[in-house]
Coordinates of C-alpha atoms in Angstrom, one line a residue:
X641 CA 9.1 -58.4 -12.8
X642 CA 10.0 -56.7 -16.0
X643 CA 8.4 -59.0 -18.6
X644 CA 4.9 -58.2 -19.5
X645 CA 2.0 -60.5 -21.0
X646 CA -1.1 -60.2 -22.6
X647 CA -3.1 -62.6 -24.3
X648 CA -6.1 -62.5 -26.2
X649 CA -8.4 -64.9 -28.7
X650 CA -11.1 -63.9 -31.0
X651 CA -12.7 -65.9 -34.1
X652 CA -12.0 -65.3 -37.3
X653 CA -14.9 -67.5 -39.1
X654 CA -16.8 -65.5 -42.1
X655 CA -20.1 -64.8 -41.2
X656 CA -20.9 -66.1 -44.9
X657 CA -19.9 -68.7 -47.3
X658 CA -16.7 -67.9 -49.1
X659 CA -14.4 -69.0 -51.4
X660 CA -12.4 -72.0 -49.8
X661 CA -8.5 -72.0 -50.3
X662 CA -6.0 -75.4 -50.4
X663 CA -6.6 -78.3 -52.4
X664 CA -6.6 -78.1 -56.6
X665 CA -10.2 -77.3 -57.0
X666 CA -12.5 -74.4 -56.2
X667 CA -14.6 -74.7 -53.2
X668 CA -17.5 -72.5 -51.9
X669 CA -18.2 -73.5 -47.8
X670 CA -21.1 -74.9 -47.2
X671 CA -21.1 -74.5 -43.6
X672 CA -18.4 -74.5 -40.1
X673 CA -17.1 -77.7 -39.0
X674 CA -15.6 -75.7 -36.1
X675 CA -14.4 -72.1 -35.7
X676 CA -11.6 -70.5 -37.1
X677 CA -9.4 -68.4 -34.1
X678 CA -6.6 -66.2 -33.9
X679 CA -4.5 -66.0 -31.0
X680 CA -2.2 -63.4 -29.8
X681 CA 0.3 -63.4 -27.3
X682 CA 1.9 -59.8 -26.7
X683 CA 5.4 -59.9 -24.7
X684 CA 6.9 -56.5 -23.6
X685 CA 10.0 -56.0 -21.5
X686 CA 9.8 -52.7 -19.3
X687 CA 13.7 -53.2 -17.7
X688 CA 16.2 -49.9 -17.6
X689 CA 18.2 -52.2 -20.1
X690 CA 15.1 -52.8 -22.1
X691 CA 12.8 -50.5 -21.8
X692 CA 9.7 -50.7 -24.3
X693 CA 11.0 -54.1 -26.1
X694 CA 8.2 -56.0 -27.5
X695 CA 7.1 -58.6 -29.4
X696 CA 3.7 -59.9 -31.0
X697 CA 3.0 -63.3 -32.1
X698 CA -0.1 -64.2 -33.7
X699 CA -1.8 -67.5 -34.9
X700 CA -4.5 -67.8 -37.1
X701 CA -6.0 -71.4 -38.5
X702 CA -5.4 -70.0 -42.2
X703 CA -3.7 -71.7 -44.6
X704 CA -1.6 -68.6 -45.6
X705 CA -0.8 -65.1 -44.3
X706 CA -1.0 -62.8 -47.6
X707 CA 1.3 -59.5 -47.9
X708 CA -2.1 -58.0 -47.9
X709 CA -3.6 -59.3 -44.7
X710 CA 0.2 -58.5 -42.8
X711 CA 0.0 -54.8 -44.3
X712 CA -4.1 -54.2 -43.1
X713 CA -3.6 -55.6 -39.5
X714 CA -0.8 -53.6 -39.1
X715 CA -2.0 -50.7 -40.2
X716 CA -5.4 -51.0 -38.1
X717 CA -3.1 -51.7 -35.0
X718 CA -1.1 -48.3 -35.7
X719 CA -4.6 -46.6 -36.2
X720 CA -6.0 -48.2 -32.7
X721 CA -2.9 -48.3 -30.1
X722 CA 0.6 -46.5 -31.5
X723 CA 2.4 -47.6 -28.9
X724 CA 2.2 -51.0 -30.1
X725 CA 5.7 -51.4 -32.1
X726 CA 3.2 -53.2 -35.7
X727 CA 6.4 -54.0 -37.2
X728 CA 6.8 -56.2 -34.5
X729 CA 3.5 -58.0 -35.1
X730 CA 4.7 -61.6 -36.4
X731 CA 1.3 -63.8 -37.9
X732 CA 1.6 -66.9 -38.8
X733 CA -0.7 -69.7 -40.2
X734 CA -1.2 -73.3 -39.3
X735 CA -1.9 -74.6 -43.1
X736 CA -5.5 -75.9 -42.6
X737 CA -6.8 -76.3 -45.6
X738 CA -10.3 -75.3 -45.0
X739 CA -10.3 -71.8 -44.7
X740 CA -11.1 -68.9 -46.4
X741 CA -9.1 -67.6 -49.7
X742 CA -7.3 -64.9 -49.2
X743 CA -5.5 -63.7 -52.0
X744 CA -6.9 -60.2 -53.6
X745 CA -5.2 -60.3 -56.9
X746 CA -6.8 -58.9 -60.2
X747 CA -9.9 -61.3 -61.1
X748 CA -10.6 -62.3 -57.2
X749 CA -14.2 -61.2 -57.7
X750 CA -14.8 -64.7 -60.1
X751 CA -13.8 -68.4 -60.2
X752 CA -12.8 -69.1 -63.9
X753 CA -15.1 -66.9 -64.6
X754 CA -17.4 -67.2 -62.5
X755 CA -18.8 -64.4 -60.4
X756 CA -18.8 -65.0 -56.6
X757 CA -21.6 -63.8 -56.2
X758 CA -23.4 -66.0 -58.2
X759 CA -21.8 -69.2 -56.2
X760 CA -23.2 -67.0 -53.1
X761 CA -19.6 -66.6 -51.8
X762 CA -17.9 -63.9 -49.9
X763 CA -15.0 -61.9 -52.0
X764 CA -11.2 -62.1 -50.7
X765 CA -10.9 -58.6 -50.0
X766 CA -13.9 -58.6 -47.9
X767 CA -13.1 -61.4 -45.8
X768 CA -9.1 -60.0 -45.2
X769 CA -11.2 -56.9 -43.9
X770 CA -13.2 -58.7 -41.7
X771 CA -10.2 -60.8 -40.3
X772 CA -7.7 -58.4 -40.3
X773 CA -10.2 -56.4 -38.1
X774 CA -11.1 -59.4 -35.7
X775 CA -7.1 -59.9 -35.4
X776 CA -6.3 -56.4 -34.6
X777 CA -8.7 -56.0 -32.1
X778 CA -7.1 -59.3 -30.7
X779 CA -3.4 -57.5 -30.6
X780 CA -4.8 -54.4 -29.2
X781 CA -6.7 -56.1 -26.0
X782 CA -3.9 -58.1 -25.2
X783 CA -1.6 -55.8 -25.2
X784 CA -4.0 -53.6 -23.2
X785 CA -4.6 -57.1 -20.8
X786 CA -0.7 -56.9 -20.0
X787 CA 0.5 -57.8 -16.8
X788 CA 3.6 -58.5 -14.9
X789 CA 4.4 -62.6 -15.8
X790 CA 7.2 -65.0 -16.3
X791 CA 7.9 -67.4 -19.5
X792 CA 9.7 -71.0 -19.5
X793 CA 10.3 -73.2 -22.4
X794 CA 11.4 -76.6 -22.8
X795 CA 11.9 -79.5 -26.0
X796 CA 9.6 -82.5 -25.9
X797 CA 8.9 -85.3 -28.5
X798 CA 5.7 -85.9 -30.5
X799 CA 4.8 -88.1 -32.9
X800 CA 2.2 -86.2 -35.6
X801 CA 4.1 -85.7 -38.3
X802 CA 5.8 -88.0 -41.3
X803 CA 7.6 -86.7 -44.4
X804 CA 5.3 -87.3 -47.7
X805 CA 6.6 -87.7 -50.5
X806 CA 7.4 -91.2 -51.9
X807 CA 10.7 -92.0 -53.9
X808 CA 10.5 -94.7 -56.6
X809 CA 13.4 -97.0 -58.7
X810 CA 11.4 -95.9 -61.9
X811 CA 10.9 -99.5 -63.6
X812 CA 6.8 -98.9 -63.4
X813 CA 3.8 -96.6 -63.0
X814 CA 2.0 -95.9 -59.5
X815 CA -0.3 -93.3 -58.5
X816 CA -0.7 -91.0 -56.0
X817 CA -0.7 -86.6 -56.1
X818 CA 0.2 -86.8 -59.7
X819 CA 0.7 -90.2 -61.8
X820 CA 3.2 -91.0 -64.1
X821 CA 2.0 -90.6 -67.6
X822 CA -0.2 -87.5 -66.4
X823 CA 0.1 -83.8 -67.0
X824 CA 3.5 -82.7 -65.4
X825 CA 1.3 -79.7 -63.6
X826 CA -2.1 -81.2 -62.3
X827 CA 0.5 -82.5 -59.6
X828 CA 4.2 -82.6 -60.4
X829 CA 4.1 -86.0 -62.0
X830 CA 7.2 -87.3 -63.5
X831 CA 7.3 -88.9 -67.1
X832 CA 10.6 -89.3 -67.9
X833 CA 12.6 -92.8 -67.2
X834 CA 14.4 -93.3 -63.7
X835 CA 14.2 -92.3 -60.3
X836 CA 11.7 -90.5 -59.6
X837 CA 9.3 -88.8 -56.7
X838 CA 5.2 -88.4 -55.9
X839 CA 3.9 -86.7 -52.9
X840 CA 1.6 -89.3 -51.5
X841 CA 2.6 -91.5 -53.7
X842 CA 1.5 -94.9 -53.4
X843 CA 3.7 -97.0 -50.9
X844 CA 2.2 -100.4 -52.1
X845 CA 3.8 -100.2 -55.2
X846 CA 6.6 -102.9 -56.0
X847 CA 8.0 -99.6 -57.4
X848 CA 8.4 -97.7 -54.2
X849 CA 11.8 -97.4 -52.9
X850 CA 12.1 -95.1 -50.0
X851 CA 10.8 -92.0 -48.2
X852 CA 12.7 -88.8 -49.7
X853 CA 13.0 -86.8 -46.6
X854 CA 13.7 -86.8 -42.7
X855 CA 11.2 -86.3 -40.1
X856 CA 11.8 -84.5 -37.3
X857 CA 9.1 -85.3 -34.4
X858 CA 10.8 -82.7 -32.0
X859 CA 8.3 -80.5 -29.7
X860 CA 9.1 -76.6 -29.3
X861 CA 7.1 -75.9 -26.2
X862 CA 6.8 -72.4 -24.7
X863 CA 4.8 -71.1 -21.5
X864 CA 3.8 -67.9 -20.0
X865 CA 3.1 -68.0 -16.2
X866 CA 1.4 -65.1 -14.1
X867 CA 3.0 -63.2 -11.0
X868 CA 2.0 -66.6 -8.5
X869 CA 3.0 -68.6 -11.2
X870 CA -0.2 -69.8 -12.4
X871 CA 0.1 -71.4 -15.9
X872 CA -1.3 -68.8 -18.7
X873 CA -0.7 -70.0 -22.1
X874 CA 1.2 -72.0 -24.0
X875 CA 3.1 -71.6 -27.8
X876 CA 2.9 -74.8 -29.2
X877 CA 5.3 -75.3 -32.5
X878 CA 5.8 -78.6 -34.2
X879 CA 6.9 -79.5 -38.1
X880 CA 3.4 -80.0 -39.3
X881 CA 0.7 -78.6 -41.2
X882 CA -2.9 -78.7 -39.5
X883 CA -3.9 -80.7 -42.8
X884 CA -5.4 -83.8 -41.3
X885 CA -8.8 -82.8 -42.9
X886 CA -12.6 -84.0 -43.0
X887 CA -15.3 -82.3 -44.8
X888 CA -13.4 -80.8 -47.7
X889 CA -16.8 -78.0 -48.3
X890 CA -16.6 -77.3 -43.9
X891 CA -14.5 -74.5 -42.3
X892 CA -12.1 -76.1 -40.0
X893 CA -9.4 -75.6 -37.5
X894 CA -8.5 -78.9 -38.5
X895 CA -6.1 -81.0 -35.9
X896 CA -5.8 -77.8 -33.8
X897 CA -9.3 -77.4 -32.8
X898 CA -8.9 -80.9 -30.7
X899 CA -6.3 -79.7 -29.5
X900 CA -7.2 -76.5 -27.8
X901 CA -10.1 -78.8 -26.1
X902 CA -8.0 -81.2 -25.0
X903 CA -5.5 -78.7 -23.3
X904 CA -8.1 -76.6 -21.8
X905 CA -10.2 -80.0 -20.4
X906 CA -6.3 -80.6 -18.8
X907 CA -5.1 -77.1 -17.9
X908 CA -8.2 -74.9 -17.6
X909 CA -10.8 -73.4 -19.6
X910 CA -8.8 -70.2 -19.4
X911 CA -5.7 -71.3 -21.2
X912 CA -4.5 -70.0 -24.5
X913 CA -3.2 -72.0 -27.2
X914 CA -0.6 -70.6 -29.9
X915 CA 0.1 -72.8 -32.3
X916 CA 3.1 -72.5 -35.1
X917 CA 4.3 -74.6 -38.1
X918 CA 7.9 -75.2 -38.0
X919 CA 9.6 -75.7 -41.0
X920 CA 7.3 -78.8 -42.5
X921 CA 6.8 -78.3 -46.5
X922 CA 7.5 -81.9 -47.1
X923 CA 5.3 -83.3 -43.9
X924 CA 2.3 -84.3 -42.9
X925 CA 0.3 -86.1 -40.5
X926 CA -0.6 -89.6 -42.3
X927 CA 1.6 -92.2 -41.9
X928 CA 2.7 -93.2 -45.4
X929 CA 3.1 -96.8 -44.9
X930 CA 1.6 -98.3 -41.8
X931 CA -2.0 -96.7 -42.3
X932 CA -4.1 -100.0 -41.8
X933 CA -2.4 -100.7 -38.5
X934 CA -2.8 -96.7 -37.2
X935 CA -6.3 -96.7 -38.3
X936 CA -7.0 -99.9 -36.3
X937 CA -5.5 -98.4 -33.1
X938 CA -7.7 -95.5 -33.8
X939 CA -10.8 -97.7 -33.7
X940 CA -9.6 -99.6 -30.8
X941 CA -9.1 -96.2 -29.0
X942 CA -12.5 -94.4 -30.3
X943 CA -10.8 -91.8 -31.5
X944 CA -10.3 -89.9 -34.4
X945 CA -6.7 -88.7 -36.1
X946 CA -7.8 -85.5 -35.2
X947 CA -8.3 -86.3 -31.3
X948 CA -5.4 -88.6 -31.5
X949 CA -3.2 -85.8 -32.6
X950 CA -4.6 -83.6 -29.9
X951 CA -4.0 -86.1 -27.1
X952 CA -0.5 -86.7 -28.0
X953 CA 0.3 -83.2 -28.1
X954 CA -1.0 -82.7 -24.8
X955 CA 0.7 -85.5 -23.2
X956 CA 3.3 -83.7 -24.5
X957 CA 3.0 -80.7 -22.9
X958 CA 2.0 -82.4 -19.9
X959 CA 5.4 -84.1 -19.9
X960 CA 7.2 -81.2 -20.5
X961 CA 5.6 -78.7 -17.9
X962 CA 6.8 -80.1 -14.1
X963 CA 10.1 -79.6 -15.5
X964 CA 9.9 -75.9 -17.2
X965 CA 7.8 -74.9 -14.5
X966 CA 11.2 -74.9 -12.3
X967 CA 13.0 -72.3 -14.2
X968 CA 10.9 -69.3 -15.1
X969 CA 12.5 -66.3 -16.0
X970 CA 11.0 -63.3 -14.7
X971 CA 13.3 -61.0 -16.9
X972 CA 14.8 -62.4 -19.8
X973 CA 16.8 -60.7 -22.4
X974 CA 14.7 -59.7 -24.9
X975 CA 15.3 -58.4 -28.3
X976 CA 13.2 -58.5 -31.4
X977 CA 15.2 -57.3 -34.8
X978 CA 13.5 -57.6 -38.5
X979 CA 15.3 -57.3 -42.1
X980 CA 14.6 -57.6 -45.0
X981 CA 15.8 -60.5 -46.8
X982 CA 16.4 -60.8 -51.0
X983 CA 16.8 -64.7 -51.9
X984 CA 17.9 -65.8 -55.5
X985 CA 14.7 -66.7 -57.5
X986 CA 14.2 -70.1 -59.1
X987 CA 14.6 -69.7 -62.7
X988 CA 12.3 -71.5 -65.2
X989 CA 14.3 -73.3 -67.9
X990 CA 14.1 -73.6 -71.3
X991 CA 13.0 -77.1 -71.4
X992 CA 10.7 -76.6 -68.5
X993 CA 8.3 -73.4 -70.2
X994 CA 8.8 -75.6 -73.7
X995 CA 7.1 -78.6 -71.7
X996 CA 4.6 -75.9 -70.1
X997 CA 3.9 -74.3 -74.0
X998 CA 3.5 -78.0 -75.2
X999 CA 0.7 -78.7 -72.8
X1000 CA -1.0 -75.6 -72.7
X1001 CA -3.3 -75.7 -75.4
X1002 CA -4.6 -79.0 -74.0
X1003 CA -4.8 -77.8 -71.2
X1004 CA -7.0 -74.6 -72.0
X1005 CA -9.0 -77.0 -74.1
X1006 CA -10.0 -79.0 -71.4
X1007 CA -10.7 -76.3 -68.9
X1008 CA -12.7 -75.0 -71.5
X1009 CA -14.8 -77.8 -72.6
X1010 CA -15.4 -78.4 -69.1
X1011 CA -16.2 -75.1 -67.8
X1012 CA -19.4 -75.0 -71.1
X1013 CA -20.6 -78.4 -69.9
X1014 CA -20.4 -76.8 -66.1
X1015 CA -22.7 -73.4 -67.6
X1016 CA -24.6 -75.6 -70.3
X1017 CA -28.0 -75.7 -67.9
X1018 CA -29.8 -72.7 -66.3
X1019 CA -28.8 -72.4 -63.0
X1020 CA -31.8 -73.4 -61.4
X1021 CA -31.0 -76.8 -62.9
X1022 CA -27.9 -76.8 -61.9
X1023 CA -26.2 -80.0 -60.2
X1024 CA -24.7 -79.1 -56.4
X1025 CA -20.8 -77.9 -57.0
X1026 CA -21.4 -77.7 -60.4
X1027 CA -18.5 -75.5 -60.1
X1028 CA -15.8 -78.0 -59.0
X1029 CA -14.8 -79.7 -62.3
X1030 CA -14.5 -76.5 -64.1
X1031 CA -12.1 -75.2 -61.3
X1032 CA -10.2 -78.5 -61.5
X1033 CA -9.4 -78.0 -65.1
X1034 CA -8.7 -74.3 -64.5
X1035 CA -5.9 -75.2 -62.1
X1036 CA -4.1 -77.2 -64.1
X1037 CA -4.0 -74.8 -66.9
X1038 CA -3.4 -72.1 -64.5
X1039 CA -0.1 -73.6 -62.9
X1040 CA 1.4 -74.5 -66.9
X1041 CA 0.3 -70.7 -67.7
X1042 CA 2.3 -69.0 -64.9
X1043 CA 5.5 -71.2 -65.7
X1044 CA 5.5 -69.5 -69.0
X1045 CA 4.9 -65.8 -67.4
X1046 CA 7.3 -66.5 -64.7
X1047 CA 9.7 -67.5 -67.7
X1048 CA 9.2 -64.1 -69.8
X1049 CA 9.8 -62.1 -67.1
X1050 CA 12.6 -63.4 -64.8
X1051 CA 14.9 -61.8 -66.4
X1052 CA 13.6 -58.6 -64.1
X1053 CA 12.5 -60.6 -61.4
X1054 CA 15.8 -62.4 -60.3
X1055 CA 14.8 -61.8 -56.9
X1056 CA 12.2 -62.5 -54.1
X1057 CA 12.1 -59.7 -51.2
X1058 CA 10.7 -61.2 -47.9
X1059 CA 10.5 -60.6 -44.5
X1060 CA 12.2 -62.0 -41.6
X1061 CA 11.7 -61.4 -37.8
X1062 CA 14.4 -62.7 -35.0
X1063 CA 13.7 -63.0 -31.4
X1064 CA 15.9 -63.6 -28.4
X1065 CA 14.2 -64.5 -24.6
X1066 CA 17.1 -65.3 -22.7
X1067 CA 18.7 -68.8 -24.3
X1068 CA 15.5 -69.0 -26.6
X1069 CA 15.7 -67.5 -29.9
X1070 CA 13.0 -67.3 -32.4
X1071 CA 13.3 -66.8 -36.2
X1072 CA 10.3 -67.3 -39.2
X1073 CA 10.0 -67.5 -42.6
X1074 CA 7.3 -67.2 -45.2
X1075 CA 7.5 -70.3 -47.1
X1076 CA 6.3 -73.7 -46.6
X1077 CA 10.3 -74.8 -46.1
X1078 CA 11.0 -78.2 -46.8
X1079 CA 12.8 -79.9 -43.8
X1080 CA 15.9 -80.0 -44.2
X1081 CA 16.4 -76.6 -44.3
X1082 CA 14.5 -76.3 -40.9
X1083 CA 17.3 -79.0 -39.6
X1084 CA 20.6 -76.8 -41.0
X1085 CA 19.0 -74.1 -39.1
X1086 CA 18.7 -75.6 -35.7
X1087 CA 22.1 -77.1 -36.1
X1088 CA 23.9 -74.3 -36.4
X1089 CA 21.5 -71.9 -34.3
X1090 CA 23.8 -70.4 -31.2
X1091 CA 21.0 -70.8 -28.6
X1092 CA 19.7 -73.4 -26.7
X1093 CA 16.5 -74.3 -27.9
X1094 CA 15.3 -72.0 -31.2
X1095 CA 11.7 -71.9 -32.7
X1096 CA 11.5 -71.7 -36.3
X1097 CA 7.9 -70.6 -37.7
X1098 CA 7.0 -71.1 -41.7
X1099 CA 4.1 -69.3 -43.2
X1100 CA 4.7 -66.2 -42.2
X1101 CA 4.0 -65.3 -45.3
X1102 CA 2.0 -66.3 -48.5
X1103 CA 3.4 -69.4 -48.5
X1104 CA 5.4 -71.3 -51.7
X1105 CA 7.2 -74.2 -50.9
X1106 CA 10.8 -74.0 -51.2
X1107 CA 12.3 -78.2 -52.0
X1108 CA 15.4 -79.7 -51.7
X1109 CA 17.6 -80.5 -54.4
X1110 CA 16.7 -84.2 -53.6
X1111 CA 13.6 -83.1 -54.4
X1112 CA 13.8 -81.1 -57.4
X1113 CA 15.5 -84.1 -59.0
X1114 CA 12.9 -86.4 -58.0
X1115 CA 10.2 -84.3 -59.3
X1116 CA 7.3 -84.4 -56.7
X1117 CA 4.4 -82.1 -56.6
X1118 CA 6.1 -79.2 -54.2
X1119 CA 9.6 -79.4 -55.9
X1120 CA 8.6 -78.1 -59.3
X1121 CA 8.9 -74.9 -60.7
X1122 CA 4.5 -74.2 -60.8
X1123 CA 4.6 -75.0 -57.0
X1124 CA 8.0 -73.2 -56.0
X1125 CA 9.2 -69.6 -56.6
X1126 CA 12.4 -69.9 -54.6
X1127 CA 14.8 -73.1 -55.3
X1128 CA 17.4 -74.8 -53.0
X1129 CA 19.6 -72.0 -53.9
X1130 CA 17.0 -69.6 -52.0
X1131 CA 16.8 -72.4 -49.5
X1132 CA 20.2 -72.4 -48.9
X1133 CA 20.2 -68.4 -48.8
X1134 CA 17.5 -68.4 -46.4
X1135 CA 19.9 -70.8 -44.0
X1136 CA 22.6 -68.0 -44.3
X1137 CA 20.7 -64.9 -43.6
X1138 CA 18.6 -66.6 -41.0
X1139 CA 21.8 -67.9 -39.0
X1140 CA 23.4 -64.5 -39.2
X1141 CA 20.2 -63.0 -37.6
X1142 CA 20.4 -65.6 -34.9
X1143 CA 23.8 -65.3 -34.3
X1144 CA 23.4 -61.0 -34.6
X1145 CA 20.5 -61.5 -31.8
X1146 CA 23.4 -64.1 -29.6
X1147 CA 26.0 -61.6 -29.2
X1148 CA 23.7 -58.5 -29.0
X1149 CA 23.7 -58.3 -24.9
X1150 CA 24.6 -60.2 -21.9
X1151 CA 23.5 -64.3 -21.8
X1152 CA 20.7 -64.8 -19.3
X1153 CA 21.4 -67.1 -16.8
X1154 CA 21.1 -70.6 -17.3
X1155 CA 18.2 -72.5 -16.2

């Protein structure tokens, strides 16, 4: 057996409150709904062919993996166990959006202004320190918990996710993430006449035409088995974001959490769960039209969405696994390649940084008037989240702001470096991005893939949606230029240099047999 396996899990919940990311407010936790993990999954080929090949994947119930987060496990995994190849350490996040912030930019240390430490909150850089050190220790004790194993992988069918973003004739108003008539950057609302798109917009609306996008309920499923083919651990990747929700102020795994359970009371308390986003920046779990009828089935089963979620996904896997569990490949070909990849910006536009320069002072205004009322009272008198309406007012401001600073200086920024990693075991190939990569992007990809069955994984990255032309037309909240530093012509870019990795990873060495 020349594949090797380690797993390990470890959580990555602060010890602390801290400043809560997702969502277009500030929020400080106020307590764990459930933990935050990350899992890792080390896979290392020790053939005469393939001597040393390995590959690291990683999941953490974040909404984002920041540059800064990447660099710091990497570097602690050098420091720890050098024969672990860091550049081959791949992270990715499943989009709950009740977990920690993590970006350590400039004024991190405040809130609009507002120390942290007066909210009682944890700084960014101290909680990437503390999780980048949990996650590292995870990479180093699986790969030191490697042993001799087997993998199989096989495509399934699960309903979770639905695309979300409503498409309208334009002859009336409706409501939903942004409202027509509102500020075109609390939510990307449209004010102009025709067509036009919300995400979560209302359905109910004589207005409401059709759902922009495709969905894609297609089940990436991978296992790792051990030398008497006992079932180890399983990579679970679907198009949706772990975004169901609950207590907005609670840290939370979100849908995932249920899910681990639920495998584990199936397959074992033992088993390891790795979930991955596929390309989902337009999806998500609630249906956008038959809610009353899904929430009655819910009652009638005594579940939650949450639990729901998790049992489909494990009938899922349960489907799948009498099947895969026939063809596992001791020694698959197994190559791992990374590049770096330079995609076309989205440029602001004229009218577009004139609309943003119209609203601003408004906009400033507001966030100001609201942030005095927010500090007029001592704090000891203080209501609860005094904080939140302050922060509200901030992020709309913020997002018209960065439109006109993205505007003075893209004549120097015309481009957006990221990084890509491609894998090949056997027929199975692998490839990620950093975005949250609208759908159809996902579906050009897997297309034109030259394997078998291919695993795409977003958020590898910081995030940043990257829309559809569709969707730039219609206007919705993740298809304007506050929400999106890459355009469909990155989209399309990405597509390219993704396939060419693929197809690079294809021809590199002999096809394993077929199972």
């Amino acid at each position: 057996m020349a594949l090797h396996i380690g797993w390990a899990q470890t959580e990555i919940t602060p010890e602390r409150p801290v400043l809560v990311r997702g969502y277009s407010y500030g929020r400080v936790s106020e307590g764990v709904l459930d933990p935050l993990t990350a899992t890792a999954l080390v896979l290392e080929s020790l053939s005469e062919e393939q001597s040393g090949t390995q590959t690291i994947l990683v999941s953490c119930d974040l909404i984002v993996i920041t540059n800064e987060l990447r660099d710091e496990i990497r570097r602690q995994v050098r420091q720890r166990e050098p024969k672990i190849e860091a550049e081959h350490i791949i992270v990715n996040a499943t989009h709950t959006h009740n977990a920690p912030e993590l970006r350590c930019v400039e004024d991190s240390t405040t809130i609009v202004g507002i120390p942290l430490s007066e909210l009682g909150a944890m700084e960014p850089a101290e909680y990437v320190n503390f999780a980048a050190r949990r996650i590292a220790d995870a990479i180093v004790e699986a790969y030191r918990r490697r042993r001799p194993g087997g993998i199989s992988w096989g495509l399934g069918s699960v309903v979770v996710s639905h695309n979300r973003i409503s498409s309208y004739f334009g002859a009336g108003n409706t409501g939903g993430h942004g409202s027509r008539g509102a500020s075109a950057f609390s939510t990307g609302a449209r004010r102009s006449s025709g067509p036009y798109s919300l995400m979560y917009g209302k359905t109910d609306d004589p207005d409401f035409s059709h759902m922009e996008g495709y969905v894609d309920h297609s089940f990436d499923l991978l296992c790792t088995w051990d030398e008497g083919s006992k079932l180890t651990g399983v990579v679970a990747n679907l198009s949706c974001p772990s975004q169901v929700g609950g207590d907005p102020f609670k840290l939370s795994a979100d849908f995932w959490h249920e899910t681990r359970l639920e495998l584990r009371r199936r397959y074992g308390e033992g088993l390891y769960v790795l979930p991955q986003c596929a390309p989902a920046g337009d999806q998500n779990s609630p249906h956008p039209y038959r809610k009353k009828a899904e929430d009655r089935m819910l009652r009638l089963k005594g579940r939650t969405k949450r639990q729901e979620i998790a049992c489909r996904i494990a009938d899922a896997v349960g489907e799948l696994l009498p099947w895969v569990a026939k063809c596992i490949e001791w020694d698959p070909v197994h190559l791992h390649r990374v590049k770096e990849v330079r995609l076309p910006r989205r440029m602001v536009t004229e009218a577009e940084v004139k609309e943003a320069e119209a609203e601003l002072p408004a906009l400033r205004a507001a966030f100001e008037e609201s942030l005095s009322k927010a500090r007029a009272l001592p704090v000891e008198q203080r209501e609860p989240r005094w904080y939140v309406e302050p922060t509200r007012a901030y992020w709309v401001y913020r997002r018209a702001q960065q439109v006109i600073e993205r505007y003075r200086r893209q004549e120097r920024l015309t481009d957006e470096v990221i990084e890509v990693h491609g894998v090949r075991l056997g027929e199975l190939g692998l490839a990620t991005n950093p975005f949250e990569l609208y759908l159809d992007f996902g579906i050009q990809m897997q297309a034109r893939s030259p394997f078998v069955q291919t695993f795409l994984v977003q958020l590898v990255g910081p995030g940043s949606y990257v829309p559809t032309q569709r969707s730039v037309e219609g206007g919705a909240y993740g298809a304007v230029p506050a929400s999106s530093l890459v355009g469909p012509e990155g989209g399309r870019a990405l597509v390219e240099e993704t396939l060419a990795l693929l197809w690079e990873l294809w021809e590199a060495g002999s096809v394993s047999k077929t199972a």
